[in-house]
Amino acid sequence: MEKSYLTFQGRVNGLNLNLKEQSIKIPPNLSILCTMNTSDNSIYFMDSAFKRRWDWEFINWDKTKPPKGNYGKEQNGTLDEQEWFDFIKKFNNFIKSNHASIRGIEDKQIGEYFIKERPVTSTQIQNKLMFFYVGQCI
């Protein structure tokens, strides 16, 4: 009789890891909260990958929020899909024309779905777009 804890699959059963299907199931109520030292150059590429793939929330040290933007057709700090596409085209042109003066930014152009939700809000721009780029330019 084989004891399940002696096999690798038996040891990982509690992790919802299925080695045959090569899948892992993460509970829907799992949140990962962390802080990151963005000044450490040894984690530059990992930091860049994390910033692209997950949502971030900027929390100012004094807990103040920046004023709402007054741009977009509605002048309420949101961009509809066409405004967003126009914005990223201009943003990418800026990156291409200034990559020599900003270290490592030439490969940081963004695509239409860098921010997926529509309309794109000032909060999303602050939390995702600016957080990603300010860290890359320093």
C-alpha positions as a Python dict, from the first residue, in 0.01 Angstrom:
ca = {
    (1, 'M'): (0, 0, 0),
    (2, 'E'): (151, 332, -112),
    (3, 'K'): (128, 617, 135),
    (4, 'S'): (12, 933, -38),
    (5, 'Y'): (247, 1161, 154),
    (6, 'L'): (545, 975, 7),
    (7, 'T'): (467, 1093, -346),
    (8, 'F'): (518, 1452, -457),
    (9, 'Q'): (151, 1479, -558),
    (10, 'G'): (56, 1360, -211),
    (11, 'R'): (266, 1634, -51),
    (12, 'V'): (111, 1913, -260),
    (13, 'N'): (-254, 1804, -245),
    (14, 'G'): (-333, 2079, 6),
    (15, 'L'): (-212, 2341, -241),
    (16, 'N'): (-475, 2255, -506),
    (17, 'L'): (-189, 2183, -743),
    (18, 'N'): (-263, 1922, -1009),
    (19, 'L'): (60, 1795, -1159),
    (20, 'K'): (-107, 1594, -1437),
    (21, 'E'): (-312, 1890, -1564),
    (22, 'Q'): (-34, 2135, -1476),
    (23, 'S'): (-276, 2369, -1305),
    (24, 'I'): (-311, 2543, -974),
    (25, 'K'): (-633, 2676, -827),
    (26, 'I'): (-618, 2992, -622),
    (27, 'P'): (-908, 3075, -392),
    (28, 'P'): (-1112, 3375, -516),
    (29, 'N'): (-1085, 3544, -175),
    (30, 'L'): (-703, 3545, -178),
    (31, 'S'): (-541, 3888, -181),
    (32, 'I'): (-169, 3949, -189),
    (33, 'L'): (-66, 4273, -23),
    (34, 'C'): (295, 4380, -34),
    (35, 'T'): (533, 4670, -50),
    (36, 'M'): (823, 4700, -286),
    (37, 'N'): (1140, 4902, -281),
    (38, 'T'): (1138, 5039, -635),
    (39, 'S'): (1483, 5197, -593),
    (40, 'D'): (1661, 4862, -580),
    (41, 'N'): (1813, 4803, -926),
    (42, 'S'): (1857, 4431, -863),
    (43, 'I'): (1478, 4384, -891),
    (44, 'Y'): (1428, 4624, -1184),
    (45, 'F'): (1299, 4367, -1437),
    (46, 'M'): (1083, 4179, -1187),
    (47, 'D'): (942, 4509, -1061),
    (48, 'S'): (862, 4615, -1418),
    (49, 'A'): (685, 4285, -1489),
    (50, 'F'): (477, 4311, -1171),
    (51, 'K'): (375, 4668, -1247),
    (52, 'R'): (253, 4570, -1593),
    (53, 'R'): (50, 4269, -1482),
    (54, 'W'): (-127, 4370, -1162),
    (55, 'D'): (-335, 4659, -1038),
    (56, 'W'): (-171, 4897, -800),
    (57, 'E'): (-305, 5158, -565),
    (58, 'F'): (-98, 5465, -494),
    (59, 'I'): (-121, 5566, -129),
    (60, 'N'): (45, 5896, -53),
    (61, 'W'): (246, 5914, 267),
    (62, 'D'): (7, 6177, 409),
    (63, 'K'): (-304, 5998, 276),
    (64, 'T'): (-410, 6292, 58),
    (65, 'K'): (-554, 6225, -285),
    (66, 'P'): (-463, 6433, -590),
    (67, 'P'): (-738, 6649, -734),
    (68, 'K'): (-964, 6490, -996),
    (69, 'G'): (-854, 6551, -1353),
    (70, 'N'): (-1044, 6790, -1579),
    (71, 'Y'): (-967, 6628, -1912),
    (72, 'G'): (-1160, 6415, -2159),
    (73, 'K'): (-1480, 6510, -2342),
    (74, 'E'): (-1669, 6526, -2016),
    (75, 'Q'): (-1393, 6724, -1842),
    (76, 'N'): (-1423, 6486, -1545),
    (77, 'G'): (-1090, 6306, -1559),
    (78, 'T'): (-1205, 6009, -1767),
    (79, 'L'): (-1110, 5904, -2118),
    (80, 'D'): (-1345, 5706, -2341),
    (81, 'E'): (-1196, 5440, -2565),
    (82, 'Q'): (-1111, 5669, -2857),
    (83, 'E'): (-963, 5934, -2626),
    (84, 'W'): (-754, 5663, -2459),
    (85, 'F'): (-629, 5536, -2796),
    (86, 'D'): (-537, 5893, -2898),
    (87, 'F'): (-361, 5947, -2565),
    (88, 'I'): (-149, 5632, -2586),
    (89, 'K'): (-51, 5711, -2945),
    (90, 'K'): (82, 6051, -2828),
    (91, 'F'): (237, 5892, -2518),
    (92, 'N'): (421, 5629, -2725),
    (93, 'N'): (540, 5896, -2969),
    (94, 'F'): (681, 6088, -2671),
    (95, 'I'): (860, 5773, -2551),
    (96, 'K'): (1007, 5706, -2896),
    (97, 'S'): (1129, 6064, -2935),
    (98, 'N'): (1281, 6090, -2585),
    (99, 'H'): (1419, 5743, -2516),
    (100, 'A'): (1780, 5861, -2539),
    (101, 'S'): (1739, 6097, -2244),
    (102, 'I'): (1539, 5863, -2016),
    (103, 'R'): (1721, 5544, -1916),
    (104, 'G'): (1561, 5225, -2046),
    (105, 'I'): (1228, 5370, -2152),
    (106, 'E'): (1244, 5287, -2524),
    (107, 'D'): (1084, 4947, -2464),
    (108, 'K'): (814, 5080, -2233),
    (109, 'Q'): (554, 5172, -2493),
    (110, 'I'): (202, 5078, -2392),
    (111, 'G'): (-74, 4899, -2576),
    (112, 'E'): (-445, 4969, -2592),
    (113, 'Y'): (-517, 4728, -2308),
    (114, 'F'): (-245, 4836, -2064),
    (115, 'I'): (-547, 4964, -1873),
    (116, 'K'): (-835, 4735, -1964),
    (117, 'E'): (-1141, 4902, -1809),
    (118, 'R'): (-1333, 5174, -1993),
    (119, 'P'): (-1364, 5459, -1945),
    (120, 'V'): (-1008, 5512, -1824),
    (121, 'T'): (-1020, 5716, -1505),
    (122, 'S'): (-772, 5952, -1343),
    (123, 'T'): (-736, 5699, -1060),
    (124, 'Q'): (-635, 5426, -1307),
    (125, 'I'): (-389, 5662, -1474),
    (126, 'Q'): (-238, 5747, -1134),
    (127, 'N'): (-234, 5393, -995),
    (128, 'K'): (-118, 5205, -1304),
    (129, 'L'): (23, 5426, -1579),
    (130, 'M'): (207, 5689, -1375),
    (131, 'F'): (317, 5441, -1110),
    (132, 'F'): (468, 5222, -1380),
    (133, 'Y'): (646, 5504, -1565),
    (134, 'V'): (767, 5722, -1280),
    (135, 'G'): (944, 5420, -1133),
    (136, 'Q'): (1106, 5344, -1471),
    (137, 'C'): (1234, 5697, -1532),
    (138, 'I'): (1416, 5753, -1204),
}
